[in-house]
Structures are given as C-alpha cells and as structure tokens.
Coordinates of C-alpha atoms and ligand atoms in Angstrom, one line a residue:
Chain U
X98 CA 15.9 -24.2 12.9
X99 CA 17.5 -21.5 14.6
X100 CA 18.1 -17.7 12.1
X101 CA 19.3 -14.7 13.0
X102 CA 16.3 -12.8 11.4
X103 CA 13.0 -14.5 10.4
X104 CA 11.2 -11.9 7.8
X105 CA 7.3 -12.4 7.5
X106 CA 6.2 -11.3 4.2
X107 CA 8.1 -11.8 0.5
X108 CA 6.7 -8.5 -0.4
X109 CA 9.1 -6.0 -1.3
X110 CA 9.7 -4.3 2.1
X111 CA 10.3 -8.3 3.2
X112 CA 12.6 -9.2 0.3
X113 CA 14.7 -6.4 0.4
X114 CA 15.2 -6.6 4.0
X115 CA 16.2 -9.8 3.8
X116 CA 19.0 -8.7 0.9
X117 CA 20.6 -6.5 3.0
X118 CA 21.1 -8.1 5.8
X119 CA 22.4 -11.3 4.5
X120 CA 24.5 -9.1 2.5
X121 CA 26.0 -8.5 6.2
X122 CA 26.6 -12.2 6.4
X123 CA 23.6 -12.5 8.6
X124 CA 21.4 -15.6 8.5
X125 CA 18.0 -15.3 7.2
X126 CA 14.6 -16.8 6.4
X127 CA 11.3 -15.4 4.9
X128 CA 8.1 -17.1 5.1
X129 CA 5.7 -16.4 2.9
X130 CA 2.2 -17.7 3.3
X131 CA 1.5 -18.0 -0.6
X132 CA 2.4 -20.5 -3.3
X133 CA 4.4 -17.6 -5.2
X134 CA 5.9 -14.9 -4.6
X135 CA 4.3 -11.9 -5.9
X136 CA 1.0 -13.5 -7.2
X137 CA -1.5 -12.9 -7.5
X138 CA -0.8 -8.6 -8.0
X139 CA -2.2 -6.3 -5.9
X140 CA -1.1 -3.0 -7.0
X141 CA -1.7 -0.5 -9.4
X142 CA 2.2 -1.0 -10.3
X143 CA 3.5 3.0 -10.4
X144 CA 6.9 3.2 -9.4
X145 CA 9.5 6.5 -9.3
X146 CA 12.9 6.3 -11.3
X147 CA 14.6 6.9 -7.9
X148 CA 14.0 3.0 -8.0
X149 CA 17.3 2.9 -9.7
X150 CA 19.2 3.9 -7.2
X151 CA 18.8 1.7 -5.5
X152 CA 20.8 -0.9 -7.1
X153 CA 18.0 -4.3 -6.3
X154 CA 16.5 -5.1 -9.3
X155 CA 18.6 -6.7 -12.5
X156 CA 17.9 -6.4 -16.0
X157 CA 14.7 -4.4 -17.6
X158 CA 12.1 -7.7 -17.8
X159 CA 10.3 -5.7 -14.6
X160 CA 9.6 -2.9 -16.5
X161 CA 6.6 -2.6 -19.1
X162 CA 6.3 1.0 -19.5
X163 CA 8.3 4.1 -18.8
X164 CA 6.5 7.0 -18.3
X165 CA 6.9 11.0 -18.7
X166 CA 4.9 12.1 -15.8
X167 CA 1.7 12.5 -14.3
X168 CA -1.7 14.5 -15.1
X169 CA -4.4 15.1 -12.0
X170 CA -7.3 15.6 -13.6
X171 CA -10.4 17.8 -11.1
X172 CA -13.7 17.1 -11.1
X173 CA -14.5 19.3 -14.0
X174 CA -11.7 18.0 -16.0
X175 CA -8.7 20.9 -15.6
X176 CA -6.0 18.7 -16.0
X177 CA -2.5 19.4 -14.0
X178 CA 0.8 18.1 -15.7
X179 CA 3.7 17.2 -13.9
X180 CA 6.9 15.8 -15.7
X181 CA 8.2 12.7 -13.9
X182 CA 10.9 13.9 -11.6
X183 CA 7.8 15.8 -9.7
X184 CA 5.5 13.8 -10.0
X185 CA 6.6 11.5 -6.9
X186 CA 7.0 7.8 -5.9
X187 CA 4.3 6.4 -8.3
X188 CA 5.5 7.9 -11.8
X189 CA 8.2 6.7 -13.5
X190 CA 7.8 3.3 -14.8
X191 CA 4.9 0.9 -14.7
X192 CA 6.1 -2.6 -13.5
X193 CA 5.1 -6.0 -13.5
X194 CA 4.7 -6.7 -10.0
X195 CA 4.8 -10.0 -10.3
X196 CA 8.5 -9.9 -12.0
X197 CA 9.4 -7.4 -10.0
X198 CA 8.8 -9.2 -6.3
X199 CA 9.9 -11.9 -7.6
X200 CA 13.4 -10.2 -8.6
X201 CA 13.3 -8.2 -5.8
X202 CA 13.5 -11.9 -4.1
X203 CA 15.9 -13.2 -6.2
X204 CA 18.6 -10.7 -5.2
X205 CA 17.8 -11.9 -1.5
X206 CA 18.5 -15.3 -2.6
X207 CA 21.6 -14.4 -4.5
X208 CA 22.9 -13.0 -1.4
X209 CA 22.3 -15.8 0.8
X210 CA 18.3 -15.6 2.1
X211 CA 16.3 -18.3 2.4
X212 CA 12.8 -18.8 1.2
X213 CA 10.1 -20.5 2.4
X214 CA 6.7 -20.5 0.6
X215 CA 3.2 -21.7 1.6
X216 CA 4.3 -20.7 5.1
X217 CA 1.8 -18.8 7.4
X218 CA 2.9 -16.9 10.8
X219 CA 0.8 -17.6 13.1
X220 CA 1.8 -16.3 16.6
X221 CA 5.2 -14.9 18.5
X222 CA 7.4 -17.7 20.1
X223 CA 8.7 -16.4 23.3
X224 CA 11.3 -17.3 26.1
X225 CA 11.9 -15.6 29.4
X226 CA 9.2 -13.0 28.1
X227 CA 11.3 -12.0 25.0
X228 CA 10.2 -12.7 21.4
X229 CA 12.2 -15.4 20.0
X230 CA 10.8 -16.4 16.9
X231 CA 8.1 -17.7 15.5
X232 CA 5.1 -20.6 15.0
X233 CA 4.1 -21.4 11.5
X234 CA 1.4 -23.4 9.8
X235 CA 3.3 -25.1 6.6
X236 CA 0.4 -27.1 4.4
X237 CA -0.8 -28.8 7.7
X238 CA 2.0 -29.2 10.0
X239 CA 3.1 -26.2 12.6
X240 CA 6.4 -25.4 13.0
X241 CA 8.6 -23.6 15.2
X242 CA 11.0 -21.3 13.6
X243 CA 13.4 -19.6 16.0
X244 CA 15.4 -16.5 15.3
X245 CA 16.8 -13.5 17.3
X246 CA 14.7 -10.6 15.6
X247 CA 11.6 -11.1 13.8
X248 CA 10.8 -8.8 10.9
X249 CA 7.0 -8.4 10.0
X250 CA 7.2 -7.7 6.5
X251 CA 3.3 -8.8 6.6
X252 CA 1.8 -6.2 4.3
X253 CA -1.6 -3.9 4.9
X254 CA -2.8 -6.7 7.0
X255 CA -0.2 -7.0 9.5
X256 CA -0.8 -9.7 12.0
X257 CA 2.8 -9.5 13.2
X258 CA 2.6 -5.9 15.2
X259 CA -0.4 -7.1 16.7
X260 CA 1.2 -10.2 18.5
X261 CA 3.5 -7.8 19.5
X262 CA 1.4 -5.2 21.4
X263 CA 1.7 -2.6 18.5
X264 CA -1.8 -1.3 17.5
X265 CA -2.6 -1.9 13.8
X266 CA -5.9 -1.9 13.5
X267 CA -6.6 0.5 10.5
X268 CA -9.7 3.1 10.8
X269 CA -11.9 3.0 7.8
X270 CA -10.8 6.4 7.7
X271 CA -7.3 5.1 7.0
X272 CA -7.7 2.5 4.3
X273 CA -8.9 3.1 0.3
X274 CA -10.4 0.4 -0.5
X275 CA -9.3 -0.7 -3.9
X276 CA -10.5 -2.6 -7.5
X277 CA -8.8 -2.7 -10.5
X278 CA -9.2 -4.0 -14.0
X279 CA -6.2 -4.3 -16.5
X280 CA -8.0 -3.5 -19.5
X281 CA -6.8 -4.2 -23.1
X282 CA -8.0 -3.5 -26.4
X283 CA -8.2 0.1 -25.5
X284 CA -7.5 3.4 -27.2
X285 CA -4.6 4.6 -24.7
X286 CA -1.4 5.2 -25.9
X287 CA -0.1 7.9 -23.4
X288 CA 3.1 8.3 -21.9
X289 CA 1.5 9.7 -18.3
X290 CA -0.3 8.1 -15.6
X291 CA -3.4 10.0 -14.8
X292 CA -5.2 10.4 -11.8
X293 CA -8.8 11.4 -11.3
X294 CA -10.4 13.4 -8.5
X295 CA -14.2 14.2 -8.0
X296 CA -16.7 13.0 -5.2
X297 CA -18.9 11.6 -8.0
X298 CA -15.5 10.0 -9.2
X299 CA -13.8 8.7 -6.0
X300 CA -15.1 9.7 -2.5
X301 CA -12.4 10.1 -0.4
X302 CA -9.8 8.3 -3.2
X303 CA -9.1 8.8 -7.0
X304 CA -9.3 6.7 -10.2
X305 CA -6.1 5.9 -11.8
X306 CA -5.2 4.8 -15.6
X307 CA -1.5 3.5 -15.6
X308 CA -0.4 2.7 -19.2
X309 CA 1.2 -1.1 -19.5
X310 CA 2.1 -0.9 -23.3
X311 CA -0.1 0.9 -26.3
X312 CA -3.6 -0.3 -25.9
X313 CA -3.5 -1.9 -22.2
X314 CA -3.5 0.1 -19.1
X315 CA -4.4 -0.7 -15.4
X316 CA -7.6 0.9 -14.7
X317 CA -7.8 0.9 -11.2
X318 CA -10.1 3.2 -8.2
X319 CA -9.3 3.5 -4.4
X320 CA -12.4 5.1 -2.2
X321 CA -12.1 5.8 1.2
X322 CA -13.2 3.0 3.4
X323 CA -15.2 5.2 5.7
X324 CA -17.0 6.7 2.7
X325 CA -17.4 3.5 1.3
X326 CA -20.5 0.7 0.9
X327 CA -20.6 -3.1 0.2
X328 CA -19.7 -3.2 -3.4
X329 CA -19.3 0.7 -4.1
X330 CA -15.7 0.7 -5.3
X331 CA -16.6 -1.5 -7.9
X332 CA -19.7 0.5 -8.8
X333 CA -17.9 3.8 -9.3
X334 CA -14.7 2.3 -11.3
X335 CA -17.5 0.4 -13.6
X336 CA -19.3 3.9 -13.5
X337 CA -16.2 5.6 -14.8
X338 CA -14.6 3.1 -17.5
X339 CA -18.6 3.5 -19.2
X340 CA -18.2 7.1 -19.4
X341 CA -14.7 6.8 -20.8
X342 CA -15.0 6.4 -24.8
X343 CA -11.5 5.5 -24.8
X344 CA -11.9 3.0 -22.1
X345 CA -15.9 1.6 -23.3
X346 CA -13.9 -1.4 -25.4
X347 CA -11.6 -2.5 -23.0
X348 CA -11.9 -6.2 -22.0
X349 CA -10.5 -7.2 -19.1
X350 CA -7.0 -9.0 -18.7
X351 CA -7.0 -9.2 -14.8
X352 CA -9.3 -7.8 -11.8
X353 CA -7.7 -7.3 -8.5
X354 CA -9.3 -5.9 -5.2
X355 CA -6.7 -4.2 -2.5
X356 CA -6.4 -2.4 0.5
X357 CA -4.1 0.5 0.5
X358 CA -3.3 1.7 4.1
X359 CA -3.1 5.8 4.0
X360 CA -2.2 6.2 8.2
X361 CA 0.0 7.8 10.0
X362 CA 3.2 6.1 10.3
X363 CA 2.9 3.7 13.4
X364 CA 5.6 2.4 16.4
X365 CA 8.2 0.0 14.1
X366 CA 10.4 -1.4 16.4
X367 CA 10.2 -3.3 19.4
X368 CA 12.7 -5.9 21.2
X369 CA 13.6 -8.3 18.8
X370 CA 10.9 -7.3 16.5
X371 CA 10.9 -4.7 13.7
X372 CA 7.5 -3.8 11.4
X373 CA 8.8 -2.6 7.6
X374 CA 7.2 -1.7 4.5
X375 CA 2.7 -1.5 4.5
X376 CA 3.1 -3.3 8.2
X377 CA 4.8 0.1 9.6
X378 CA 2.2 2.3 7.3
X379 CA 5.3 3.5 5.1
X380 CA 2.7 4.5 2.8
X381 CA 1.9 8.0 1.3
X382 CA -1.4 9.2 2.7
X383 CA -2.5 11.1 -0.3
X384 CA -1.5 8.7 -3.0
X385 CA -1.3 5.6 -1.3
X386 CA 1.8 4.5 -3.1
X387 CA 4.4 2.6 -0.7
X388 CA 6.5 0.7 -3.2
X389 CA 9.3 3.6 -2.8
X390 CA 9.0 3.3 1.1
X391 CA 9.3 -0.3 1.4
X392 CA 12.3 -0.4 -0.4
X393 CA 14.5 2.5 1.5
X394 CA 12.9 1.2 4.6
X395 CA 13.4 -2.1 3.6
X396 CA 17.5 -1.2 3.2
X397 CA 17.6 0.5 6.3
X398 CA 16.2 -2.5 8.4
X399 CA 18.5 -5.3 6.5
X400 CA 21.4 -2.6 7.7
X401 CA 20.0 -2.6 11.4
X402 CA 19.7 -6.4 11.3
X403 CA 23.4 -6.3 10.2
X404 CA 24.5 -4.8 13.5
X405 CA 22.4 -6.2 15.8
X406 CA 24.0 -9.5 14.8
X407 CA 27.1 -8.3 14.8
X408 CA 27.0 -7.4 18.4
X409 CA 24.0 -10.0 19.0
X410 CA 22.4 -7.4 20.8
X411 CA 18.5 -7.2 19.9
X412 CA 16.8 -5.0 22.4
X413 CA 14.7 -1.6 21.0
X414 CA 17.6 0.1 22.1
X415 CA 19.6 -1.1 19.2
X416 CA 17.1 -1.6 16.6
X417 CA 15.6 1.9 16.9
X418 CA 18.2 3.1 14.5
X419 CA 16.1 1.9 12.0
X420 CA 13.5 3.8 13.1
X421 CA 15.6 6.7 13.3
X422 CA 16.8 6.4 9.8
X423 CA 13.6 6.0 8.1
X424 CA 11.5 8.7 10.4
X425 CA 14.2 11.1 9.3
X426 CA 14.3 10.4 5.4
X427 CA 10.4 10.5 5.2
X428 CA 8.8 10.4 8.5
X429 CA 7.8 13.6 8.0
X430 CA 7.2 14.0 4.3
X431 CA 4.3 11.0 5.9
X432 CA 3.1 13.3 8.2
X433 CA 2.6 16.3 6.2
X434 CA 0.9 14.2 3.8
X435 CA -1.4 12.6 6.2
X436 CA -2.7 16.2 6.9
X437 CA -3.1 17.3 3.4
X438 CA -5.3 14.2 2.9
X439 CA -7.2 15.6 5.7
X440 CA -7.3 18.5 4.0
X441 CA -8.3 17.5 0.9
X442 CA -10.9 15.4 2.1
X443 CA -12.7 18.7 3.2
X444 CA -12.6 20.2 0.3
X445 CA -15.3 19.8 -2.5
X446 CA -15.3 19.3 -5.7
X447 CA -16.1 23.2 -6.6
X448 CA -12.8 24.1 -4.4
X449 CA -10.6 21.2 -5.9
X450 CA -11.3 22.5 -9.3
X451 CA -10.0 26.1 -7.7
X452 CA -7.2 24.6 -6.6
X453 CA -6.5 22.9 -10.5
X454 CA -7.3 26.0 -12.2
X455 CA -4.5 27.8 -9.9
X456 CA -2.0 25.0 -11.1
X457 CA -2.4 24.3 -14.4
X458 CA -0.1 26.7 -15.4
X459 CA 2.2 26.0 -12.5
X460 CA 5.9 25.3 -13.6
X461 CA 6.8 22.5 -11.3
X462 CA 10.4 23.7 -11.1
X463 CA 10.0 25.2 -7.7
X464 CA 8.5 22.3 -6.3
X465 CA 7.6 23.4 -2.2
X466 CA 5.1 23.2 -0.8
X467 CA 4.8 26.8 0.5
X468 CA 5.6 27.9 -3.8
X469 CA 2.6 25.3 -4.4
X470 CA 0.5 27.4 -1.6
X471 CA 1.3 30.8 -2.7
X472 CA 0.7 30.4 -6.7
X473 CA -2.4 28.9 -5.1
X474 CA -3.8 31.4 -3.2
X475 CA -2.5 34.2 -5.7
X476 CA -5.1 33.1 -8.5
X477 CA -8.4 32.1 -5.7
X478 CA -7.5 33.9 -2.8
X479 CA -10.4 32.1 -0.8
X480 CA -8.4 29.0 -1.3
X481 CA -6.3 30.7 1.5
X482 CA -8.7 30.0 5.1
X483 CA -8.5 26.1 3.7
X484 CA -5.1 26.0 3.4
X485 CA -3.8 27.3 6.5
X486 CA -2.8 24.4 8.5
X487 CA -0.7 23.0 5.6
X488 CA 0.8 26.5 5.5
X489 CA 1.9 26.3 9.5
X490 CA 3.3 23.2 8.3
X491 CA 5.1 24.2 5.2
X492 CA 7.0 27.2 7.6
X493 CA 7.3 24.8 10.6
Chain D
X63 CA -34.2 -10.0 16.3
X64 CA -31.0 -11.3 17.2
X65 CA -27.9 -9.2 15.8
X66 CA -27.1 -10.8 12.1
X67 CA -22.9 -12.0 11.6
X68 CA -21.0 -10.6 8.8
X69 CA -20.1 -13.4 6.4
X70 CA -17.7 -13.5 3.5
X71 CA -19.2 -15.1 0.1
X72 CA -16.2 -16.9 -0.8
X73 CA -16.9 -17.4 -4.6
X74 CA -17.0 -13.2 -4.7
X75 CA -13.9 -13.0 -2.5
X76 CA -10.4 -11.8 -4.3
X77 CA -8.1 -11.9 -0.9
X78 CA -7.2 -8.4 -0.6
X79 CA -7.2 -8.8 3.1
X80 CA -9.4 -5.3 3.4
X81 CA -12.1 -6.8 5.6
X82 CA -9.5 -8.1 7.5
X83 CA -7.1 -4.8 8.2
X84 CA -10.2 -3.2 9.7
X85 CA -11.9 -5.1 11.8
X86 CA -12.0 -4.6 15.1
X87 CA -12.6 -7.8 16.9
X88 CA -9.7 -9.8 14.8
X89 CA -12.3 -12.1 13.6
X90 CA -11.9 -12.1 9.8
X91 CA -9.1 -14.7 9.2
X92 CA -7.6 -16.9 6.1
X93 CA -8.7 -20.3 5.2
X94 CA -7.6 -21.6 2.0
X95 CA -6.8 -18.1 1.0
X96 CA -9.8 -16.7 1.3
X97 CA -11.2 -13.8 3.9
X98 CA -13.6 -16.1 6.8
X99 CA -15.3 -14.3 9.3
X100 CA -15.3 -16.4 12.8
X101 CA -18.9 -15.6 13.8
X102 CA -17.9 -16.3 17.4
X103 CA -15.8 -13.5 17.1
X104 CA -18.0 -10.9 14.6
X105 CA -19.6 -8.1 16.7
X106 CA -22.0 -7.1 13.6
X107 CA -20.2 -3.9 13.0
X108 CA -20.9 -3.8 9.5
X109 CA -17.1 -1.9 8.8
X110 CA -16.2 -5.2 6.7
X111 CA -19.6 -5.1 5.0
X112 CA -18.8 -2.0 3.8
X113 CA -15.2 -1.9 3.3
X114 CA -14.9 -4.7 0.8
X115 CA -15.0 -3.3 -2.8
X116 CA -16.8 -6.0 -4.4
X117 CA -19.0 -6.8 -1.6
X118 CA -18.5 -9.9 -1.0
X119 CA -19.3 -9.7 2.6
X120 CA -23.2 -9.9 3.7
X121 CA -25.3 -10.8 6.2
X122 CA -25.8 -14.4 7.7
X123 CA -29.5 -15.5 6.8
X124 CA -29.1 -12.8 3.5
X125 CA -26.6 -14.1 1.8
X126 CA -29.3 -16.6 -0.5
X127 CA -31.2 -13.6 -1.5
X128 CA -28.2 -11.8 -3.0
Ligands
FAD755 C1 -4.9 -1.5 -5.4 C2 -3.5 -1.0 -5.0 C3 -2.8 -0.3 -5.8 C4 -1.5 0.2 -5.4 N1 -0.8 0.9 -6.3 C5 0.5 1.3 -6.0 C6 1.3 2.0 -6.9 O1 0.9 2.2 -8.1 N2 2.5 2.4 -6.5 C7 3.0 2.2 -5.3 O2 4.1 2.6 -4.9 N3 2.2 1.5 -4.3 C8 1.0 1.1 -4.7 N4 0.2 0.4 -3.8 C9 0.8 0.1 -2.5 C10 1.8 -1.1 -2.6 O3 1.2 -2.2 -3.2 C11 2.3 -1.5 -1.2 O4 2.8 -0.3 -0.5 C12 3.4 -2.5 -1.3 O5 3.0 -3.7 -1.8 C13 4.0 -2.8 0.1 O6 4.9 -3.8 0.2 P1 5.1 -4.7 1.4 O7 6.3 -5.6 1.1 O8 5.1 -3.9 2.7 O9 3.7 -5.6 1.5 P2 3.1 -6.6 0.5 O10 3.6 -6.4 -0.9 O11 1.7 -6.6 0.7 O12 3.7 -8.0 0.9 C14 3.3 -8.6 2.1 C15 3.5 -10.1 2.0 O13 3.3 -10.7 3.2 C16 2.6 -11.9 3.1 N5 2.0 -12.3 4.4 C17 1.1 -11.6 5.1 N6 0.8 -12.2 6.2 C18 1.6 -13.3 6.3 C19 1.8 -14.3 7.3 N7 1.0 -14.3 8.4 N8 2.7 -15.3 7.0 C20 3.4 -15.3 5.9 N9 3.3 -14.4 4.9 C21 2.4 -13.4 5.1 C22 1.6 -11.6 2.0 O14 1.1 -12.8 1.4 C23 2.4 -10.7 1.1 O15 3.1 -11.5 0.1 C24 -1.0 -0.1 -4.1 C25 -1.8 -0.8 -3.3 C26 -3.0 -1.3 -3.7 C27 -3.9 -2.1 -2.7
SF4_756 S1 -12.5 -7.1 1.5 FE1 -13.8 -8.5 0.2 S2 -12.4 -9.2 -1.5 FE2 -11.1 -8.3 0.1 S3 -10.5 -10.1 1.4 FE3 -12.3 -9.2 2.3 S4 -14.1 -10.3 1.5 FE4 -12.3 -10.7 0.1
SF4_757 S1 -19.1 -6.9 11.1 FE1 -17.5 -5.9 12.2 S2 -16.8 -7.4 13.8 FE2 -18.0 -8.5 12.3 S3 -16.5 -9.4 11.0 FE3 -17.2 -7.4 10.0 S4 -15.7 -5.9 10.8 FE4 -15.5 -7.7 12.1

C-alpha cells in the first residue's frame, strides 16, 4: 500500500486534514485505532459559530443546541455575561460529537479519503533514515502502510511526535484532567453555557454546564493535573451537581473521563511528518477548547499536503508553511493565553471575584485585552501588580 | 519495602488516555482499549495515580483493599 499522506487519528484535526488534501487530488488514508469514528465522546461538545465558515460539515443533524453566549460565574457567584460572538471558540452551538466526527469524516470520504478503522499506529517506518510511513496493528495482524508524509492526527495522547523525536510528554501542570456526566431530567433550560471558577469548585480548571436540549445538559469539570488526586475530579463534579438544586435530579445519560492538554503550542512539522489538531497542543490554555483549532489547522495542513505532492517534495523545508500559517492565525492568541492561565492560576478566589465584580458590567463590545485590563484595574486598582505581565503582553 | 507499580483497575477505566499523556517512562499503553501500565517500565511516580479522574489507577499489592 503506498499513499501520499497517511493521517493517524479520525478526530477532527485528522478528518479534516484528510478533506483537504484529497480535495487537491492527493491520495490519502486515515487509520483510526477504534471501531467508530467519534465514539465513544470525549468532549464537553462547545463549539463557535465561526464553525460555519468553514464550509465541512452538511446539514444541522450535528447540532443539538444553539446557544446565546456564555456566563463565568466566581467563586462567590458574580456572574459575567458574554453574548456569543465574544465568548470564543466553545460558545455557539452544542454538538453531538459523535455526528459531528463522523460528518466531519464523511466530507473526507466524499472527497476521495480512505478510512481504515480498528487500525493502531504503532511505530515510524523509515528508509535511508527518512520517515516513510508507517506499522500498524489491524485486529492481530501488522501491517505496513507506506506514504510520503505522515500526519499524526493522534489526539492529547500523541504517540506519533514521539516516534519522531518531538517531545510530547505533557506536565501535569499542562493537562485538566476531566469527568463529565450528561445529565437529564434536569431543570435547565438556558440558552448560555456556564462556566464555574472557585478553588473549592475546580483547582486549577472550572466546572461547565452546556445545555443539549431543555432538561439535559453536559455537566462536565476539568482540574488541573498537578493539583489533582486519584479520584478527585470526580469528587468535586459529584460535590458540585449535590449543591446544584437544579442539577440534584439529574440522572445520568453518559459519563465520560478526558484529558484536555492546556500547553504551549509544540514543534509541528518535521520531514515527512506533520503533528495537527490536540497532537500539536492547538488547544486554548485557559479553556481547553481545541475543536476551533483542529479544524483551521486541520485545513491549513490538507493545503500543505496538497503542495508537497504536487512538487513531491516532503522535507521541513516545505511543510513548514503549515506551521507558518497556523503560528500566525493563533500561535500567538495560544501563547498569550498560556500566560494568563498562569496568571490565573495565581490568583485566589478573593482576587478572581475582584476581577468578576470589575466585569460584570463590562460591555464586551471593545473586546481587547488591554480594554479588559483597564476596566479592570479602574474598579480594584490592586488588581493592577497581578496583572502586569499580561499588560506587557497586551502592548507588545 | 520495595517501590509499589502503578496499576490501572480496568473495570474503573474509561480510556481517556490521561494516565497515558503524562507519564514519563512511556509505560502506560492500550490493550483492548483500555489504559495498562507495563510494570517493567513504571518508575512509581505516582503522576498517573493522581491524574486519572476516577482513580482507577492504584497501587500493585492495594488494589484488593480498594
Ligand atoms: C472532557 C473534555 C471536554 C472538552 N470540551 C471541549 C469543548 O467543549 N469545546 C472544544 O472546542 N474542545 C473541547 N475539548 C477539546 C477537544 O475535545 C479536542 O481539542 C479535540 O477533540 C481535538 O481533536 P483532534 O482531532 O486533535 O483529536 P481527537 O478528537 O482526540 O482525535 C484523535 C483520534 O486519534 C485516534 N488515535 C490515537 N492514537 C492512535 C493510534 N496510535 N492509531 C490510530 N488512531 C489513534 C483516537 O482514537 C482519536 O479518535 C474537550 C476535551 C475534553 C477532554
Ligand atoms: S486516566 Fe484513568 S480513566 Fe483515563 S485512561 Fe488512564 S486509567 Fe483510564
Ligand atoms: S507511576 Fe509514574 S512511571 Fe509508573 S505508570 Fe504511573 S506515571 Fe508512569
């Protein structure tokens, strides 16, 4: 078997990789090492309109709410609304995620993709010291699958950079550790997700309610791994639900654990070899939402694959402009982020409910960070010593 | 008394792939989609142990008594 790209990972940043460059006529695979794609769900399924624009998914069966925003409610309650256009890449609809992989998949089929499933990477094949494919475990035979670039599409556990030399190990300091329940037969018929923040709520994370129709909603906590303990997620979400009167009748439709990568962006392209989507850490620090990410990064890399074939030259050299293109659009946005999360991991719970008192009146219109800062600082003026390294960054 | 291994109760474990994502010695793999840990490997660390949000990863020689 011989492909131009073989794509680890029918995730989102796989599949639509995959669209886009067989869309260029390329010839591609992705292996997938489970029995279907998108199952089981591992995501709190917050996704921003901007999806649209995008053009990959068909129809409206992926959609089961559309929301008006978000709120952020601090530790002592002050809640902060923000209408959907500000509210970033995890407000806007609440998917299925199921359906939605699985079209995301589709429209790589429909434009000439090939799909394996129950299909595990297992190591690099090489030749002459270059990567030139790869060896998979199918059921119980190994195969060889050779292809001129090899895409690790291979989600927050990414085994594919690491064959490859590219460090992606995660610090415990760089991973929530997730649980979530979809709950039904509950009183919660809002139109906003909402996000809670508090150390006695979430060390190091938040607790999140996304609404998925009028009385079922995915109840969901991520806690920082370094702040965590065996079990502990589960024992502050079960903590919060019980305190929730809204929540107290909810039975449970689905229970999910995940593992939400909130790094700093890593190396994405090597010869022959390009990480895209969780694999590259294309996920916002503070909220841990990467659907967005995989899917512009996911176009730019199917674009790159494109011309690399077309001039069947697959050395870094080439395939950096993938790197380029993506660094540029949010590379940055990633890094600022990163440091507000360190940030706001220093901060407790009597300053975060400063800094929710300054907004709640906020009109999101200006939305910058250095507008954020000042109507921050105007109302508590102390906030200002903790926010001066987002403030050199805001001006840099 | 020799260092306990980290070992993943698979009944408990929902495959997030957490445990594996941070450990440092690569020694947390899948078999039959779920998270093993290849004692061989495990360095008794204890980031998996508490990383997993269920925690469904103990101690070898404690995992009766849970
Ligand atoms: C609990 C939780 C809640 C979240 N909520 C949100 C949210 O509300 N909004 C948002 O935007 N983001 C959210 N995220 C993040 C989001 O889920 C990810 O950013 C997104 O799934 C990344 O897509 P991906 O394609 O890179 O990886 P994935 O969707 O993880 O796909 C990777 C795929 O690769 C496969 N794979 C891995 N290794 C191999 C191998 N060796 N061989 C073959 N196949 C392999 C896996 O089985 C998987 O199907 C959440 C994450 C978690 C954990
Ligand atoms: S962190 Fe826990 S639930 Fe997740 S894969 Fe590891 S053992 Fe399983
Ligand atoms: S205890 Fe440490 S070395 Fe052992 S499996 Fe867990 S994380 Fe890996």
């Amino acid at each position: 078997m011989h492909y131009d790209a073989v794509i680890i990972g029918s995730g989102p940043a796989g599949s639509v990789t995959a669209r886009f460059a067989a869309e260029t006529g390329a010839k591609v695979l992705i292996i997938e090492r489970r029995a279907e794609v998108g199952v089981p769900v591992l995501c709190g399924e917050g996704i921003s309109q901007k999806v649209d624009t995008y053009k990959v998914l068909e129809g409206k069966r992926w959609i089961a709410t559309k929301m008006q925003g978000a709120r952020i409610f601090s530790p002592n309650k002050t809640m902060i609304t923000l209408a959907a256009e500000y509210a970033g890449n995890e407000t806007g609809y609440v998917v299925f995620r199921d359906i939605f992989d699985q079209e995301l998949a589709r429209g790589a089929a429909n434009k000439g993709a090939e799909l394996l499933l129950n299909t595990r990477a297992v190591s690099l094949l090489k030749k002459n010291g270059k990567i030139n494919g790869i060896k998979a475990q199918q059921f119980d035979e190994t195969i060889d699958i050779e292809a001129d670039i090899v895409v690790g599409a291979d989600g927050v556990e990414s085994r594919v950079g690491r064959w490859a030399g590219i460090k992606t190990t995660l610090k415990p300091y760089d991973l929530e550790t997730c649980i979530q329940y979809t709950l039904t037969n509950i009183d919660w018929d809002s139109p906003y997700c909402d996000f809670f923040l508090g150390k006695h709520v979430a060390p190091g994370g938040y607790v999140w309610i996304f609404p998925k129709g009028k009385d079922t909603a995915n109840v969901g906590i991520g806690i920082l791994a370094s702040l965590s303990d065996a079990g502990k997620a589960k024992y502050y979400l079960d903590k919060f639900i019980a305190s929730q009167p809204a929540l107290k009748k909810g039975q449970p439709l689905r229970i999910l654990t995940g593992a939400d990568p909130v790094a700093e962006p890593i190396q994405s392209v090597a010869d022959n070899l390009l990480l895209v989507g969780d694999a590259a850490r294309q996920v916002d620090p503070i909220t841990g939402g990467g659907l967005m990410h995989s899917i512009e990064a996911g176009k730019y890399a199917g674009e790159t694959i494109g011309k690399a074939v077309e001039k069947q030259q697959f050395d870094i050299k080439m395939l950096s402009e993938y790197e380029t293109r993506w660094k540029e659009s949010f590379g940055k946005k990633l890094h600022r982020n990163y440091v507000v999360k360190e940030i706001m991991l220093d901060m407790d719970d009597k300053t975060l409910d400063m800094l929710a008192d300054s907004l709640k009146d906020y009109k999101f219109e200006e939305f910058s960070t250095l507008s954020i800062i000042k109507a921050l600082v105007t109302k508590h003026p102390s906030l200002l010593v903790k926010l001066t390294p987002l403030m050199k960054l805001a001006r840099a | 008394m020799a260092k306990h291994k980290a070992i993943v109760k698979k009944e408990k474990c929902l495959a997030c792939g957490g445990c594996i994502s941070v450990c440092p010695q690569d020694a947390i793999l899948w078999i039959s989609s779920k998270a093993v840990v290849d004692s061989t490997l495990c360095n008794s660390c204890s980031i998996c142990v508490k990383t997993c949000p269920i925690g469904a990863i103990v101690w070898e020689g404690t995992e009766d008594a849970l």
